[in-house]
PDB file of C-alpha atoms in Angstrom:
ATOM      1  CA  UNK A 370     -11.586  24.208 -27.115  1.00  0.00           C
ATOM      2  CA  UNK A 371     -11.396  23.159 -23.756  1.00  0.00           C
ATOM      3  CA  UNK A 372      -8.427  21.800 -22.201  1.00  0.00           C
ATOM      4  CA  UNK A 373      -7.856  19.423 -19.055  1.00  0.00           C
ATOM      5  CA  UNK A 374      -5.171  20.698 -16.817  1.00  0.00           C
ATOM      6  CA  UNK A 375      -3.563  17.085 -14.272  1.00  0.00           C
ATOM      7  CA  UNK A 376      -2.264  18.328 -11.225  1.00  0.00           C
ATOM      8  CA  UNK A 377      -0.179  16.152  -9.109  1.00  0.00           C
ATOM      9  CA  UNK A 378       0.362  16.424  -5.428  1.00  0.00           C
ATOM     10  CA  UNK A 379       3.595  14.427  -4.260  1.00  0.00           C
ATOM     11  CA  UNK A 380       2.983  11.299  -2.334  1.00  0.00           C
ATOM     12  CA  UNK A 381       4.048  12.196   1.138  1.00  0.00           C
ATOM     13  CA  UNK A 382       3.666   8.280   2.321  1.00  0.00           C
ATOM     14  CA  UNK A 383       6.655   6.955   0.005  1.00  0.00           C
ATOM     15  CA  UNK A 384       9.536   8.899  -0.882  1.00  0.00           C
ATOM     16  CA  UNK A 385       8.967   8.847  -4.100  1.00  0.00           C
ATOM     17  CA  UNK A 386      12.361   9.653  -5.327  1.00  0.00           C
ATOM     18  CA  UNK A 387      14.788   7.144  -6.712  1.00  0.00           C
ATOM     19  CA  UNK A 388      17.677   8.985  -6.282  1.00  0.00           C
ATOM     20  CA  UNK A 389      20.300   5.749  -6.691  1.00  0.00           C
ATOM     21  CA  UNK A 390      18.616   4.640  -9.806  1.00  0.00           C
ATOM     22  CA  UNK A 391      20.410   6.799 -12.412  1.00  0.00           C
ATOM     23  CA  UNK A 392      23.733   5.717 -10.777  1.00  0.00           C
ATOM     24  CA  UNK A 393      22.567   2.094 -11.015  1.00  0.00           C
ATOM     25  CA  UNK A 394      22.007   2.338 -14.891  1.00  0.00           C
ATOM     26  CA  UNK A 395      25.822   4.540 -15.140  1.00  0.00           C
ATOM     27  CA  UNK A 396      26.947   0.887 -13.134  1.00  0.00           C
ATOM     28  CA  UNK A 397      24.958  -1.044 -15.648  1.00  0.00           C
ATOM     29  CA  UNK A 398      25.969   1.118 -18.936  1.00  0.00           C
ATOM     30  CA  UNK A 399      29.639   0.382 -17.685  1.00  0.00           C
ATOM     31  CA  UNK A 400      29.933  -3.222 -17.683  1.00  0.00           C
ATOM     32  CA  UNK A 401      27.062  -3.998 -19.881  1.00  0.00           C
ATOM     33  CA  UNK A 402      26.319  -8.449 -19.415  1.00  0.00           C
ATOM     34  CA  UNK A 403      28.321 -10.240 -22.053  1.00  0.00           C
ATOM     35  CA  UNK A 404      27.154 -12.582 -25.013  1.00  0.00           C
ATOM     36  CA  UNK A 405      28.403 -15.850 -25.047  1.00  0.00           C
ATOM     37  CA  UNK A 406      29.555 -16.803 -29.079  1.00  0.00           C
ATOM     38  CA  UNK A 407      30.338 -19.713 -29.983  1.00  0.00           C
ATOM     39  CA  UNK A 408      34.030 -20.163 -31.860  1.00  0.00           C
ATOM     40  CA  UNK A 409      33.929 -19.989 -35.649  1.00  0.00           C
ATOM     41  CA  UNK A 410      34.884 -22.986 -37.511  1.00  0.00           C
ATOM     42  CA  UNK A 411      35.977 -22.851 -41.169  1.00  0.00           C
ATOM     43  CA  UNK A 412      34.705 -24.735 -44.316  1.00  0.00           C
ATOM     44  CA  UNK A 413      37.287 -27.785 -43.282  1.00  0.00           C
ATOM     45  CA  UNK A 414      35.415 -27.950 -39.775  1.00  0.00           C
ATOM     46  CA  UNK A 415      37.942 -26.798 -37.886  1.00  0.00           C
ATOM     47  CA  UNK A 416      37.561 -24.266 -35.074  1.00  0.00           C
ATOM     48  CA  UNK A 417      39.027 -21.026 -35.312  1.00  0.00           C
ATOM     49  CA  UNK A 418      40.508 -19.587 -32.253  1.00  0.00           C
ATOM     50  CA  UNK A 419      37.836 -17.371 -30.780  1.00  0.00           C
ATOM     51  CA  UNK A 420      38.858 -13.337 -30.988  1.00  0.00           C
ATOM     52  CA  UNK A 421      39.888 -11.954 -27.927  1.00  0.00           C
ATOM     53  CA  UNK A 422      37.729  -8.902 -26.162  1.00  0.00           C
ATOM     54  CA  UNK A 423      40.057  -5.740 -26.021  1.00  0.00           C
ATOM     55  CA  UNK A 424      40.649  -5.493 -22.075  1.00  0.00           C
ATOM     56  CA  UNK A 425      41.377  -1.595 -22.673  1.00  0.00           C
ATOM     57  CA  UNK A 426      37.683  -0.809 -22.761  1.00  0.00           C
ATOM     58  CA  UNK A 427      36.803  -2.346 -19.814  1.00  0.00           C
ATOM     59  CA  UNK A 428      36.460   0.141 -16.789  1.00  0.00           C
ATOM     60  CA  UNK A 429      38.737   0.138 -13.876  1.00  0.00           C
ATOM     61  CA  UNK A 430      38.326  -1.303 -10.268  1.00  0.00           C
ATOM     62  CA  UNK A 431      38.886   2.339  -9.212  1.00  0.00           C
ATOM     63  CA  UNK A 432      35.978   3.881 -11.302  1.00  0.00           C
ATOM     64  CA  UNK A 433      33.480   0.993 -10.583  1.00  0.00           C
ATOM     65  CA  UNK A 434      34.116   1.337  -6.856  1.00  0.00           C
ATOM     66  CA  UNK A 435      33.770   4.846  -6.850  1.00  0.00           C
ATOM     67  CA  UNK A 436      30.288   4.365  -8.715  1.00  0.00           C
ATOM     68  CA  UNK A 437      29.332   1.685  -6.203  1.00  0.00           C
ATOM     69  CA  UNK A 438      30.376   4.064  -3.561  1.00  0.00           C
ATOM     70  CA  UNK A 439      28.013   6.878  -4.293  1.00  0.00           C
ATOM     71  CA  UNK A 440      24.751   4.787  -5.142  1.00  0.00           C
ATOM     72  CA  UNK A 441      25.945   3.521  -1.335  1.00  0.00           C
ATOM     73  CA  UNK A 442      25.639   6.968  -0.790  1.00  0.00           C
ATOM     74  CA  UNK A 443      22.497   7.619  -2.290  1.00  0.00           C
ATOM     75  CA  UNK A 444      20.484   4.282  -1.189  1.00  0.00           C
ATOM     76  CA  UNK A 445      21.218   5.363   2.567  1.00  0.00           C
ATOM     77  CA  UNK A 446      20.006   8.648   1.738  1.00  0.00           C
ATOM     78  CA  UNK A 447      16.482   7.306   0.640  1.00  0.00           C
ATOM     79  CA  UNK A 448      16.711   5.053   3.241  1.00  0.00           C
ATOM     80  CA  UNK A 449      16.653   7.343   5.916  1.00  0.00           C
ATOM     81  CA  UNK A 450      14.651   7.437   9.197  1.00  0.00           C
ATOM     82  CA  UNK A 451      13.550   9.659  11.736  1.00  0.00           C
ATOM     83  CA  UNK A 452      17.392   9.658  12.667  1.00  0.00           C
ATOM     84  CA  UNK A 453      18.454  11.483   9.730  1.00  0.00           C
ATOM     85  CA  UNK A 454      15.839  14.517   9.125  1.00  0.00           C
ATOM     86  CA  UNK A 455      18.111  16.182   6.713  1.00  0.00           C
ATOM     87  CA  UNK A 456      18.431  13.129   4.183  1.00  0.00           C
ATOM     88  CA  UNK A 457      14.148  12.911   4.546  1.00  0.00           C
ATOM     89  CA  UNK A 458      14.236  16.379   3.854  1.00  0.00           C
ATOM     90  CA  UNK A 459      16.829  16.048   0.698  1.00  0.00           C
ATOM     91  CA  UNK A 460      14.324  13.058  -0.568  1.00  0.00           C
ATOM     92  CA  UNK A 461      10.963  15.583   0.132  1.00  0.00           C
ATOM     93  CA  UNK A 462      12.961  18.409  -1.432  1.00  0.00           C
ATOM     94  CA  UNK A 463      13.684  16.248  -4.759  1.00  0.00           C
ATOM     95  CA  UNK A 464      10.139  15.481  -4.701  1.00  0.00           C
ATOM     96  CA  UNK A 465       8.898  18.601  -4.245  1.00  0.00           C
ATOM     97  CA  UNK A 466      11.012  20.178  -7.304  1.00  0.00           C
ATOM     98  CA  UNK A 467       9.674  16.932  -9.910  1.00  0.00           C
ATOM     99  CA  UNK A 468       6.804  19.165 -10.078  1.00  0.00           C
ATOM    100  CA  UNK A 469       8.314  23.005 -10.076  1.00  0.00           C
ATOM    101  CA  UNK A 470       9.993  24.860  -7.427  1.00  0.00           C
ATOM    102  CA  UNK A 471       7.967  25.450  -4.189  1.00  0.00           C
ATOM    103  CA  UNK A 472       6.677  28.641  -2.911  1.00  0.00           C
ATOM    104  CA  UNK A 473       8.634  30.320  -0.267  1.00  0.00           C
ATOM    105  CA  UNK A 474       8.173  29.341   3.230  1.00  0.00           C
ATOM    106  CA  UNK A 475       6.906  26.053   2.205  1.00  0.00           C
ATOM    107  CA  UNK A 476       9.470  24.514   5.030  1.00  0.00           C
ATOM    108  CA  UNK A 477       7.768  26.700   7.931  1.00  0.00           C
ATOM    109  CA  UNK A 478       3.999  24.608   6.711  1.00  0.00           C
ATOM    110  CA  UNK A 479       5.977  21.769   7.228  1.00  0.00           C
ATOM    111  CA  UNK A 480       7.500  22.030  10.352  1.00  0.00           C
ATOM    112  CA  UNK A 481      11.076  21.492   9.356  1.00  0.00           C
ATOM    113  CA  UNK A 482      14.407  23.359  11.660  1.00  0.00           C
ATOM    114  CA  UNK A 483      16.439  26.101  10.148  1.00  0.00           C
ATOM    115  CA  UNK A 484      19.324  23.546  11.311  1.00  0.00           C
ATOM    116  CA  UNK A 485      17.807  20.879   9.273  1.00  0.00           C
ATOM    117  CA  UNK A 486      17.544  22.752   6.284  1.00  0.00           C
ATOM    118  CA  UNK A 487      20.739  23.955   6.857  1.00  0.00           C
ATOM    119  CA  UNK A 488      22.478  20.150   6.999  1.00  0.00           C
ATOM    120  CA  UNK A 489      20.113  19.525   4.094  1.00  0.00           C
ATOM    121  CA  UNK A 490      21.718  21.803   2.178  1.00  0.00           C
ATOM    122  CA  UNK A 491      25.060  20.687   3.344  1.00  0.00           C
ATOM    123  CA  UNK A 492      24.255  16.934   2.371  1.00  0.00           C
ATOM    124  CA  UNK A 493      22.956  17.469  -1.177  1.00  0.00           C
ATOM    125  CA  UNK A 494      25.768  19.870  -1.727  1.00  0.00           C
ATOM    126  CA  UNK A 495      27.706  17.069  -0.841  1.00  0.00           C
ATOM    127  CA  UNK A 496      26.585  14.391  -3.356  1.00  0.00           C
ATOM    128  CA  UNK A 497      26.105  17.064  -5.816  1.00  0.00           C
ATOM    129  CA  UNK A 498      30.160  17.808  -5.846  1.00  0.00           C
ATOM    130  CA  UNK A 499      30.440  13.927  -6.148  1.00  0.00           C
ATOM    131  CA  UNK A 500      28.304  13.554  -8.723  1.00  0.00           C
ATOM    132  CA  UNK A 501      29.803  16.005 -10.674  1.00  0.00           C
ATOM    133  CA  UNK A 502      32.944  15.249 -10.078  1.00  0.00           C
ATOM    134  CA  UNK A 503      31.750  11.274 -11.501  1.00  0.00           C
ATOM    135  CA  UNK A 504      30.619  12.744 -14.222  1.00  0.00           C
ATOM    136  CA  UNK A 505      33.740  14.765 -14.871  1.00  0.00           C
ATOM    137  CA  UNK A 506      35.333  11.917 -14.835  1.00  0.00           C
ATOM    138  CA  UNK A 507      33.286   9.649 -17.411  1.00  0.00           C
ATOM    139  CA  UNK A 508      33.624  12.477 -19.471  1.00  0.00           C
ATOM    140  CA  UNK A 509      37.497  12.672 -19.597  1.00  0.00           C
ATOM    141  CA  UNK A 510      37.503   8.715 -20.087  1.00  0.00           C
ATOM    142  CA  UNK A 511      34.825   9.109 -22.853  1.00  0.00           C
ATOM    143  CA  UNK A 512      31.997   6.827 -21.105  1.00  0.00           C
ATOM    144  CA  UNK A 513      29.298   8.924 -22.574  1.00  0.00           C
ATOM    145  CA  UNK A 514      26.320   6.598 -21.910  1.00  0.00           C
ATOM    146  CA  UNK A 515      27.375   6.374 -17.947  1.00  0.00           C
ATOM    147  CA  UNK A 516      27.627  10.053 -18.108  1.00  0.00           C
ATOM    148  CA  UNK A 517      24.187  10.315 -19.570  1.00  0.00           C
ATOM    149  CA  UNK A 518      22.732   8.603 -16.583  1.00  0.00           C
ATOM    150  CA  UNK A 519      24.732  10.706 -14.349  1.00  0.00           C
ATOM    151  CA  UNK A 520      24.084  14.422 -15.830  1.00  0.00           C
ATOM    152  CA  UNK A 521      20.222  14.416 -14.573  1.00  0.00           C
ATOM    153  CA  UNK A 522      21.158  13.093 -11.178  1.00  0.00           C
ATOM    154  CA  UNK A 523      23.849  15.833 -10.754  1.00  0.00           C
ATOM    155  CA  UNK A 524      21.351  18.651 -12.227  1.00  0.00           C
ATOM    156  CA  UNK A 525      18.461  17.428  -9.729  1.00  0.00           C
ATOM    157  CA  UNK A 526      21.320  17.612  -6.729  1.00  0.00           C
ATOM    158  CA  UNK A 527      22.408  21.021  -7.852  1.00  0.00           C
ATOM    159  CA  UNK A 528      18.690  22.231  -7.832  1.00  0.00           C
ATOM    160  CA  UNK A 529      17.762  20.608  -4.099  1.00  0.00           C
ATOM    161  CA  UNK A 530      20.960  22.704  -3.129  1.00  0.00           C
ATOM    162  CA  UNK A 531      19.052  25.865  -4.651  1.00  0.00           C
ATOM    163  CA  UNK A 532      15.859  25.301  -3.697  1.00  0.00           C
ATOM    164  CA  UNK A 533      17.352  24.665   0.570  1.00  0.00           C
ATOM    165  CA  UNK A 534      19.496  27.609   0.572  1.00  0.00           C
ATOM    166  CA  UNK A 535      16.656  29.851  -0.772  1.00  0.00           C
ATOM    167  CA  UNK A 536      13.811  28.473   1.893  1.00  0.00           C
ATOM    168  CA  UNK A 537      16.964  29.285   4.065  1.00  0.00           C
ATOM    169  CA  UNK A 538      17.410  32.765   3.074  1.00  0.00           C
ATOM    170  CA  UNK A 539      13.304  33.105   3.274  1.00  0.00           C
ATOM    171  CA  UNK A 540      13.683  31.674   6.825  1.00  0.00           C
ATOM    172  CA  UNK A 541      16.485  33.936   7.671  1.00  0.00           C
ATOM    173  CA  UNK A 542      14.507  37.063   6.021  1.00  0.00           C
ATOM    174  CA  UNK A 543      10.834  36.626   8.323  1.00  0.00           C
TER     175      UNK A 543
END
């Protein structure tokens, strides 16, 4: 039996990483479009007053602003230039993980600061508290398909966090 094995090195000329997109679909999942139905009419013809949609599922102004606020967040983060090394380094770092945890030292072959790694670490520790704390919160108002769409995003921060404090510590240790 013989078995082929894919390997997959990351693209290093696009970023690769969609980090906005599961906070997109929460935004989507929350106010999904709505169907347009015509009145009923009864057997006489005439039209029934059309039901009323329940207001008290709808989400509020504060939680949709807060969503809109971190895939803000998020979109600049992906968007970043040579001005912001550690939010390139966040994206890389996300990339880098899609496919297992690096080796040690892997930010040394790439040329990338102790400082940087350090306000990388800093950053997605950052988004990582607001994504959980998002995801807290569709959880208490029982929004579980938003919170679906959140969970990965807030595991994948959590792990970028990991992964730039142990290159860190590897740094610190040589």
């Amino acid at each position: 039996m013989t078995t082929t094995v894919a390997t997959r090195e990351p693209d290093t000329e696009a970023s690769g990483v969609d980090l906005a997109a599961p906070v997109r679909e929460a935004r989507a999942r929350l106010e999904p479009p709505t169907v347009s139905v015509p009145a009923p009419r009864s057997a006489a013809g005439v039209v029934a007053p059309p039901a009323m949609a329940s207001s008290e599922d709808a989400p509020s102004a504060e939680l949709l602003a807060e969503v809109d606020d971190l895939t803000t967040a998020l979109e600049a983060v992906e968007a970043a230039g040579e001005d912001e090394p550690a939010h390139r380094v966040l994206c890389r770092i996300a990339q880098l993980v899609a496919d297992g945890v690096p080796d040690a030292g892997w930010s040394a072959e790439h040329g990338i600061d102790v400082e940087v790694l350090r306000a990388t670490s800093d950053a997605a520790r950052g988004l990582q508290e607001r994504t959980a704390k998002l995801l807290a919160r569709l959880d208490t108002e029982e929004r579980p398909g938003p919170a679906a769409a959140i969970a990965p995003l807030t595991t994948t921060l959590q792990v970028v966090v990991v992964v730039a404090d142990l290159e860190l510590f590897e740094r610190a240790r040589r």
